[in-house]
Short mmCIF file of C-alpha atoms in Angstrom, two decimals:
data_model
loop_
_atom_site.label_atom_id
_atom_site.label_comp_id
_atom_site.label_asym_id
_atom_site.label_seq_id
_atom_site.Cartn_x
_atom_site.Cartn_y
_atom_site.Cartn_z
CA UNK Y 1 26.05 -34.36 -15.33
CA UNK Y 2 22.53 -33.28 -14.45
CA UNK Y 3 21.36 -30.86 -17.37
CA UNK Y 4 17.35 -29.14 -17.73
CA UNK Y 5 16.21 -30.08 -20.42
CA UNK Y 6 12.52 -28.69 -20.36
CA UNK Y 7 11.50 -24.67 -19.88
CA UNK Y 8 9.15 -25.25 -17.62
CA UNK Y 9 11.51 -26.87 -14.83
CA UNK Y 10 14.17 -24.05 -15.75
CA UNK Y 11 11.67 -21.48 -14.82
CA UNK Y 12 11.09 -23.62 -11.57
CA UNK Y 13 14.59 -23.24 -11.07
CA UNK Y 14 14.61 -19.46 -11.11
CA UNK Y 15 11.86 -19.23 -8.87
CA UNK Y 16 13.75 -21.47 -6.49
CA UNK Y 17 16.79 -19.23 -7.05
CA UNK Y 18 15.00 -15.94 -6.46
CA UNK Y 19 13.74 -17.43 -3.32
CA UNK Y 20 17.64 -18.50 -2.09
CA UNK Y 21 18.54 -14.87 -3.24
CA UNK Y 22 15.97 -12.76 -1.55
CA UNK Y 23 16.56 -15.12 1.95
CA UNK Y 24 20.30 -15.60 2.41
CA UNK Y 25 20.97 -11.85 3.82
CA UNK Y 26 18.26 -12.77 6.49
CA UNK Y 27 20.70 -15.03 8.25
CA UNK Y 28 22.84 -11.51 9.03
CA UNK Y 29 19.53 -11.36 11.74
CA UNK Y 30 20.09 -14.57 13.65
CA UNK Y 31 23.99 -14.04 14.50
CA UNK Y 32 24.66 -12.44 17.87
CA UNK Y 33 24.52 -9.08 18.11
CA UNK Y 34 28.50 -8.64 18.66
CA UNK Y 35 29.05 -10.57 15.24
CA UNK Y 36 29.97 -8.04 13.11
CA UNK Y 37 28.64 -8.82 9.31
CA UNK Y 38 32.41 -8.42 8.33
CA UNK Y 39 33.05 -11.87 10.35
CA UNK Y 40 30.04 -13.73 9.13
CA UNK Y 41 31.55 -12.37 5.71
CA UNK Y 42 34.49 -15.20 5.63
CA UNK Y 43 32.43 -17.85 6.61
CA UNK Y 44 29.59 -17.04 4.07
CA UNK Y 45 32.30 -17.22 1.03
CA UNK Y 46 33.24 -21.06 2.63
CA UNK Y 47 29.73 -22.21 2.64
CA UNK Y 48 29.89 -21.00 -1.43
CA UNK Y 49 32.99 -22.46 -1.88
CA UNK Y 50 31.73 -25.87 -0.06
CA UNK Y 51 28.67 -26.06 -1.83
CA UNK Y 52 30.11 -25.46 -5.49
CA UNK Y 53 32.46 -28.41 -4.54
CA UNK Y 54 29.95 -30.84 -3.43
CA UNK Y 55 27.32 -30.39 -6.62
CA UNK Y 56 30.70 -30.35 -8.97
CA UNK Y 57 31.45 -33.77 -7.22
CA UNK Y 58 27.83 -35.08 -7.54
CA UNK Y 59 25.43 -33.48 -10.26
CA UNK Y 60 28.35 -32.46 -12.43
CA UNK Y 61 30.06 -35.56 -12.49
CA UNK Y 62 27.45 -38.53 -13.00
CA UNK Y 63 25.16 -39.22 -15.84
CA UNK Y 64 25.93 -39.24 -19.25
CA UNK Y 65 25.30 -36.08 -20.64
CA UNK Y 66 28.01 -33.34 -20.91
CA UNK Y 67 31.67 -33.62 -19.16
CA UNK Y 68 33.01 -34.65 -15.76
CA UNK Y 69 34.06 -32.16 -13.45
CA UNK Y 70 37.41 -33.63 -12.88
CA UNK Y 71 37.50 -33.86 -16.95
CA UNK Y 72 36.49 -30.58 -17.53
CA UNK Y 73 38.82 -29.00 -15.30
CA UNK Y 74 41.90 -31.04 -17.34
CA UNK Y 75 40.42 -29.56 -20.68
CA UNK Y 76 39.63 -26.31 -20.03
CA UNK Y 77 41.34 -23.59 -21.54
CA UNK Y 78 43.24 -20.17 -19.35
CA UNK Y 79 40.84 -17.78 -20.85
CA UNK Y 80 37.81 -20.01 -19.75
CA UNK Y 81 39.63 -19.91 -16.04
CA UNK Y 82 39.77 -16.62 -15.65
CA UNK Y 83 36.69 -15.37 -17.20
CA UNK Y 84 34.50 -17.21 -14.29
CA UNK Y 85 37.11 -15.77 -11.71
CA UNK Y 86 36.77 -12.73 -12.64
CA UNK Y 87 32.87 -13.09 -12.37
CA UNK Y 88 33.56 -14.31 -8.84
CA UNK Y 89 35.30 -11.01 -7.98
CA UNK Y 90 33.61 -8.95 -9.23
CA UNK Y 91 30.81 -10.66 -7.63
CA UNK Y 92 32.26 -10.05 -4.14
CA UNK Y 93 33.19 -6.72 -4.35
CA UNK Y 94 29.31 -6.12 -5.37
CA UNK Y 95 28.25 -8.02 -2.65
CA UNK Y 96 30.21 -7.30 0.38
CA UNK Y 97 28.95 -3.75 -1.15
CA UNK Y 98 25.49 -5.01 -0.53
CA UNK Y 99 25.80 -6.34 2.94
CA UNK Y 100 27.05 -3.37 4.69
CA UNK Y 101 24.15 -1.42 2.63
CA UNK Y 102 21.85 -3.72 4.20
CA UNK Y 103 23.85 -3.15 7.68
CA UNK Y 104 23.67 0.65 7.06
CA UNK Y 105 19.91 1.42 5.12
CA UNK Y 106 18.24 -1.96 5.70
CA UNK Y 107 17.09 -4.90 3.41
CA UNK Y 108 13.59 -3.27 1.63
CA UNK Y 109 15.84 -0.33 0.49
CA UNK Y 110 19.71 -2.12 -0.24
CA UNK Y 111 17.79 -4.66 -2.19
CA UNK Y 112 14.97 -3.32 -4.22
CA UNK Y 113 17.71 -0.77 -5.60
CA UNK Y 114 20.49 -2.22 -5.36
CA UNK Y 115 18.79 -5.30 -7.02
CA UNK Y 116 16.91 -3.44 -8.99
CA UNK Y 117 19.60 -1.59 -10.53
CA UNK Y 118 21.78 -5.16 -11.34
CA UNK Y 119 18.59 -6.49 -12.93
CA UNK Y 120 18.44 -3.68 -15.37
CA UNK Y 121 21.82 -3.83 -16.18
CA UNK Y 122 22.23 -6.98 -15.82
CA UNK Y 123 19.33 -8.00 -18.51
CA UNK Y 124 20.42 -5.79 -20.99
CA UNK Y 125 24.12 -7.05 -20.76
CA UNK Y 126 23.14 -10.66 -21.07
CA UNK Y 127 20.69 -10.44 -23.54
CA UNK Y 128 23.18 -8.44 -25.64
CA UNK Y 129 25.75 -11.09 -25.17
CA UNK Y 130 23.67 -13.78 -26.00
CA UNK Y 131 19.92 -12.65 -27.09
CA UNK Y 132 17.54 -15.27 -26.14
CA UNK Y 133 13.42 -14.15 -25.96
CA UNK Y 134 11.38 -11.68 -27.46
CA UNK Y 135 12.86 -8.57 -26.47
CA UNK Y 136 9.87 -6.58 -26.56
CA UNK Y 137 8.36 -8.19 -23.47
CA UNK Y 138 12.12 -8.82 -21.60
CA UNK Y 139 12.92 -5.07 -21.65
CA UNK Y 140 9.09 -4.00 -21.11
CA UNK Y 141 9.44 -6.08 -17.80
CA UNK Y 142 12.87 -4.13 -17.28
CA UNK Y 143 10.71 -1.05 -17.75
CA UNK Y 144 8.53 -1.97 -14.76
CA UNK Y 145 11.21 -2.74 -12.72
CA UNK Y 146 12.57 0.09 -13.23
CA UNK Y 147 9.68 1.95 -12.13
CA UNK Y 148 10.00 0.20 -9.30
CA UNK Y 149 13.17 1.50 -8.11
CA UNK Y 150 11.99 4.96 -8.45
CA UNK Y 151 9.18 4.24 -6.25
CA UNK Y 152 11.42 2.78 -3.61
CA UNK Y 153 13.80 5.62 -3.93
CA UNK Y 154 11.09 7.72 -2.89
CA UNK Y 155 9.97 5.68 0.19
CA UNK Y 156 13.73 5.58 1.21
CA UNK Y 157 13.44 9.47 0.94
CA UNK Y 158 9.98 9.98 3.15
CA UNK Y 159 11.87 7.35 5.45
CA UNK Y 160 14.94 9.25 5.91
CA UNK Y 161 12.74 12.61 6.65
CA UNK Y 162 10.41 11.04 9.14
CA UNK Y 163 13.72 9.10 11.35
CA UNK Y 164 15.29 11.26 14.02
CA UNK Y 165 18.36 12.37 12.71
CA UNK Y 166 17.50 10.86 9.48
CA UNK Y 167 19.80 7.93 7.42
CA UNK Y 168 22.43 8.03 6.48
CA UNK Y 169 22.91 8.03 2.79
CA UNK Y 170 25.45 5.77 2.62
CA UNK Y 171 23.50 3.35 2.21
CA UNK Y 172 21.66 4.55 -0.66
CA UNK Y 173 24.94 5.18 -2.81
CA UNK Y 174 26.58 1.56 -1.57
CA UNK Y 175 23.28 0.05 -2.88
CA UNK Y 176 23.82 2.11 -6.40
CA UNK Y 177 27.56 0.89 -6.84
CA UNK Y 178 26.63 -2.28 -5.67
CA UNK Y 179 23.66 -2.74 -8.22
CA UNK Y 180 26.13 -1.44 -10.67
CA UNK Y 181 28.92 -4.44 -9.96
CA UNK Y 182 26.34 -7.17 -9.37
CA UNK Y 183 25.00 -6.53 -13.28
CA UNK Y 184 27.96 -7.18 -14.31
CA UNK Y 185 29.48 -10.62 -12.76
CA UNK Y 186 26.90 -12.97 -14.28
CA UNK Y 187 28.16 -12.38 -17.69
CA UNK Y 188 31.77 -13.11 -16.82
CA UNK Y 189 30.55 -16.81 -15.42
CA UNK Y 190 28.39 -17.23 -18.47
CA UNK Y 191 30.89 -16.50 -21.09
CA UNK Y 192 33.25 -19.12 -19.33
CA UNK Y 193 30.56 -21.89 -19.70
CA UNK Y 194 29.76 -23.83 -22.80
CA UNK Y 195 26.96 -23.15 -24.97
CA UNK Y 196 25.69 -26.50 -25.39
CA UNK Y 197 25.45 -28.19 -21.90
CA UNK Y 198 24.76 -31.76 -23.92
CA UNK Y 199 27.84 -31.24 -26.22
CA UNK Y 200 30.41 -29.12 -24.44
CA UNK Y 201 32.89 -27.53 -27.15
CA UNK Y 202 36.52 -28.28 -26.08
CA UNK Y 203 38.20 -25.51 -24.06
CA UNK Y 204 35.20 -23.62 -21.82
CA UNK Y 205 33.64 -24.61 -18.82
CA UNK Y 206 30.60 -26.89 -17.73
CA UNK Y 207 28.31 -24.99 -15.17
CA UNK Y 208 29.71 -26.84 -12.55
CA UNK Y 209 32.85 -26.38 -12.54
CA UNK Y 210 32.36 -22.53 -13.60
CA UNK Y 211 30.66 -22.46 -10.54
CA UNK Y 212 33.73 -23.91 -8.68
CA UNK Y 213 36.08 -21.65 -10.13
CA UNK Y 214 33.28 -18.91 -9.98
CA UNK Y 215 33.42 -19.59 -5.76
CA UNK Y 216 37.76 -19.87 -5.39
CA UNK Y 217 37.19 -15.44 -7.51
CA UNK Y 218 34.81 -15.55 -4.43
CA UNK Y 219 37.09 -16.29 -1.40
CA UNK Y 220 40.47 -15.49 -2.95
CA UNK Y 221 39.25 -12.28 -3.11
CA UNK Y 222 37.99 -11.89 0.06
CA UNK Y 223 41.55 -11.97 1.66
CA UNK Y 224 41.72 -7.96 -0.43
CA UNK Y 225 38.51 -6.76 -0.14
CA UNK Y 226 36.97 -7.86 3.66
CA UNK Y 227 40.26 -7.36 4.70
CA UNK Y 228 40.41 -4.17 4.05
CA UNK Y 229 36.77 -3.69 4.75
CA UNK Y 230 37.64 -5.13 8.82
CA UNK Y 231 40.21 -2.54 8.74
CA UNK Y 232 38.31 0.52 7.68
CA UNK Y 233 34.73 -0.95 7.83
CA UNK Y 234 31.92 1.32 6.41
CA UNK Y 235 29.83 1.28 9.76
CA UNK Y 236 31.57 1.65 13.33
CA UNK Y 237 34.89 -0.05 14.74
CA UNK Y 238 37.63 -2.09 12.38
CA UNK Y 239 37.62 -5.77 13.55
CA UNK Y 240 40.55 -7.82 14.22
CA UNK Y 241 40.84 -11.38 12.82
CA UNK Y 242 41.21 -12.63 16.28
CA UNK Y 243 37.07 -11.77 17.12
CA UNK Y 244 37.03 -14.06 14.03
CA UNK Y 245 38.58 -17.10 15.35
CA UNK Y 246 36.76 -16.27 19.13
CA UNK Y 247 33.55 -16.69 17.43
CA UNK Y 248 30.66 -18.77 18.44
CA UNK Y 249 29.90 -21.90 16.57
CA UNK Y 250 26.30 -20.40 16.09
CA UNK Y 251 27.90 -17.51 14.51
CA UNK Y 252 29.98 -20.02 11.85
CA UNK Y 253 27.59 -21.94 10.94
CA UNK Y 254 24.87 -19.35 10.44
CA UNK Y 255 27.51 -17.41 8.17
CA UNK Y 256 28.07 -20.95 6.37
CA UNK Y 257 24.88 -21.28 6.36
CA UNK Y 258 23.97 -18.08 4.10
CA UNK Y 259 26.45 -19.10 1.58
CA UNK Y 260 24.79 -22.13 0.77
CA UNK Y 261 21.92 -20.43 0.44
CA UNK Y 262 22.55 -18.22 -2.14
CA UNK Y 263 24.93 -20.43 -3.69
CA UNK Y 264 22.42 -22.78 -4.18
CA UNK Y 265 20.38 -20.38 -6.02
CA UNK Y 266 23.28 -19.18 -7.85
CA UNK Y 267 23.80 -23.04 -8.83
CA UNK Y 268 20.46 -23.40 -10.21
CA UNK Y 269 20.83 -20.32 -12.12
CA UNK Y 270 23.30 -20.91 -13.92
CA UNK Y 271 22.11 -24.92 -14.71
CA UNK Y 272 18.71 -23.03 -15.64
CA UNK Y 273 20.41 -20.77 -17.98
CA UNK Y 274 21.30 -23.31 -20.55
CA UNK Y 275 17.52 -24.39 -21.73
CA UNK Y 276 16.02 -20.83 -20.73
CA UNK Y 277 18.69 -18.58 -21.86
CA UNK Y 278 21.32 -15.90 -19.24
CA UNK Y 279 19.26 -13.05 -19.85
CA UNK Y 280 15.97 -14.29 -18.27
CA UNK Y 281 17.72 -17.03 -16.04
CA UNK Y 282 19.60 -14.10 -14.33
CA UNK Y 283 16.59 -11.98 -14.15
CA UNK Y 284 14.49 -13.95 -12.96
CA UNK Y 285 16.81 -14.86 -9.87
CA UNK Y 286 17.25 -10.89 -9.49
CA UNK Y 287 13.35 -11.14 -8.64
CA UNK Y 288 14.49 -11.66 -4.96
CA UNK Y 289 13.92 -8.31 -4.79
CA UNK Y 290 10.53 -8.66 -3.89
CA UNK Y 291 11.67 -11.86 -1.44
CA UNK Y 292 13.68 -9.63 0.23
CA UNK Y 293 11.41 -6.28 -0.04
CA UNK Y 294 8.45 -8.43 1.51
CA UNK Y 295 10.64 -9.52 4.59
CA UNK Y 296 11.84 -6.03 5.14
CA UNK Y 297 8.09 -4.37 5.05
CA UNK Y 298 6.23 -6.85 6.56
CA UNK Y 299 8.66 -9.29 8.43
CA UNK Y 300 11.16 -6.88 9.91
CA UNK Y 301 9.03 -3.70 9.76
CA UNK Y 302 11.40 -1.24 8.27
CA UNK Y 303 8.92 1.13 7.43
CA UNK Y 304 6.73 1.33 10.95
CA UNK Y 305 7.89 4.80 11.48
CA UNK Y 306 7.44 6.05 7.63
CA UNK Y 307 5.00 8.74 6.83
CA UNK Y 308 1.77 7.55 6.15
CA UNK Y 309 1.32 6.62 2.62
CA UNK Y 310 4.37 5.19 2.47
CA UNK Y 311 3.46 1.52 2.75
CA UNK Y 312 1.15 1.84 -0.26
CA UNK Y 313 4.12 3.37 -2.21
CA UNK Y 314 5.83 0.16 -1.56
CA UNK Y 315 2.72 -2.02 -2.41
CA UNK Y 316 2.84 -0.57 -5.61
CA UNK Y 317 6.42 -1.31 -6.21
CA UNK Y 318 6.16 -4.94 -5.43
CA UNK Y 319 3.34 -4.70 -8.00
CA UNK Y 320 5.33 -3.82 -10.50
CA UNK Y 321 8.38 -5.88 -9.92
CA UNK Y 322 6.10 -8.60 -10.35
CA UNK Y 323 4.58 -7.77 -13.32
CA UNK Y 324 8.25 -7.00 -14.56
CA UNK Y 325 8.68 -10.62 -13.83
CA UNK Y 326 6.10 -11.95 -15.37
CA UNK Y 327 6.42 -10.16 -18.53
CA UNK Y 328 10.45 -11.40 -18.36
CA UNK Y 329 8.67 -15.23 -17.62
CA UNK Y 330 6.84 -15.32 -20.99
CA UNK Y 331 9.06 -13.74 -23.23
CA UNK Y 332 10.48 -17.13 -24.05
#
């Protein structure tokens, strides 16, 4: 299977990965406007499950190095199983958590804290779990970060003042639990996987096929929680599954499409985590933050009818979610 086996190309890898993370929810944008994000939510968790299959089939079965997908699945222990299921649940719950914040209080303020708050967390979990880098400079970029979030809080807040008959927050406190939830899955996925991608230890998981198992937690749980979310949905009317199968092809395939997108990051996350370590692999990806942050500022003008001085609040937070980054880059 295809392992990184140098730093430098499994920093490249994050980067590519907070890229895929920050840009996936932008594909909510190019659906009709009848598609309701609950219906684009099915299709997203195929294109996951789709793309997982086809790199477990492909990168994580040829080569030399490491263990077959179709091997690994035949050797892998129950505990191993249902660790990276459980990441994949508690993955969705986070995320379909995210999408109708997005829906509700738009992307530069659902992702910068509800992000934001996942990176903190997230960080701190992983690094406990398995400490990797000088933790001086990881949790000093953490620090910035979350600096960050308090800056963006207070945007949100001039925001909600300055719009007729203000917004609702919702979205704000979906963005918090969400945050919460999404710190939380990557260590479930990483304790499934082996610790030495060359020389897998009998009994856990290759990246690959955590991912797989990682994406079936994804859509298996789906059928509970977007079911229930179509039938008391957060923002306006419960959807039948009948608009679902009346949809446009545009509609499926853009939903599909936003899948693969952040599974692909997700994918090179978690191959990037073996030579640079979860706690900055994970990180790093959670920088899509200021992906997503910069679209919703300067793409999709959320903030045209904030107070001014608001926009240079949010300059300054991008500022220091960078520097965060950085500081997270080279503390390995």
């Amino acid at each position: 299977m295809f392992i990184v086996e140098n730093y430098g190309l499994a920093i490249a890898l994050c980067v590519v990965t907070m890229l895929c993370w920050g840009s996936w929810a932008n594909t909510t944008k190019l659906t009709t406007k009848t598609w309701r994000f609950e219906l684009l939510y099915w299709d997203y968790g195929f294109g996951i499950l789709l793309t997982t299959l086809i790199l477990a089939f492909t990168m994580g079965s040829n080569g030399t190095e490491g263990r077959a997908f179709v091997d690994d699945i035949k050797q892998a222990d129950n505990g191993s199983f249902l660790s990276a299921f459980a990441g994949g649940v508690i993955f969705n719950l986070a995320n379909i958590l995210l999408v109708a914040a997005i829906g509700i209080a738009g992307m530069s303020v659902a992702f910068p804290v509800g992000i934001g708050i996942a990176l903190v967390l997230g960080v701190m979990v992983n690094y406990i779990s398995n400490p990797q880098g000088n933790p001086i400079l990881i949790f000093g970029g953490v620090a910035l970060i979350t600096l960050a979030i308090i800056l963006n809080a207070r945007a949100y807040q001039r925001l909600q003042t300055n719009t007729e008959g203000g917004v609702s927050k919702k979205g704000l406190i979906l963005s918090v639990v969400s945050g919460i939830l999404m710190g939380l899955f990557y260590k479930y996925v990483a304790d499934s996987m082996v610790t030495d991608f060359n020389m897998p230890q009998a009994g856990k998981l290759t990246p690959y096929t955590a991912l797989v198992i990682f994406a079936i937690g994804v859509v298996i749980s789906s059928f509970v929680f977007n079911t229930f979310q179509m039938k008391r949905p957060f923002a306006g009317a419960p959807v039948s599954f009948n608009a679902y199968f009346k949809g446009k092809f545009k509609d499926h395939l853009v939903g599909m499409l936003g899948g693969v997108i952040w599974c692909v990051g997700m994918s090179l996350s978690i191959i990037a985590s073996g030579k640079a370590g979860p706690a900055v692999s994970y990180g790093l990806g959670q920088g899509a933050t200021v992906v997503a942050a910069f679209l919703g500022i300067y793409v999709w003008k959320e903030f045209d009818k904030a107070p001014k001085g608001t926009k240079p609040l949010l300059n300054i937070m991008l500022l220091l979610y960078i520097a965060g980054l950085a500081m997270i880059i080279i503390s390995k």
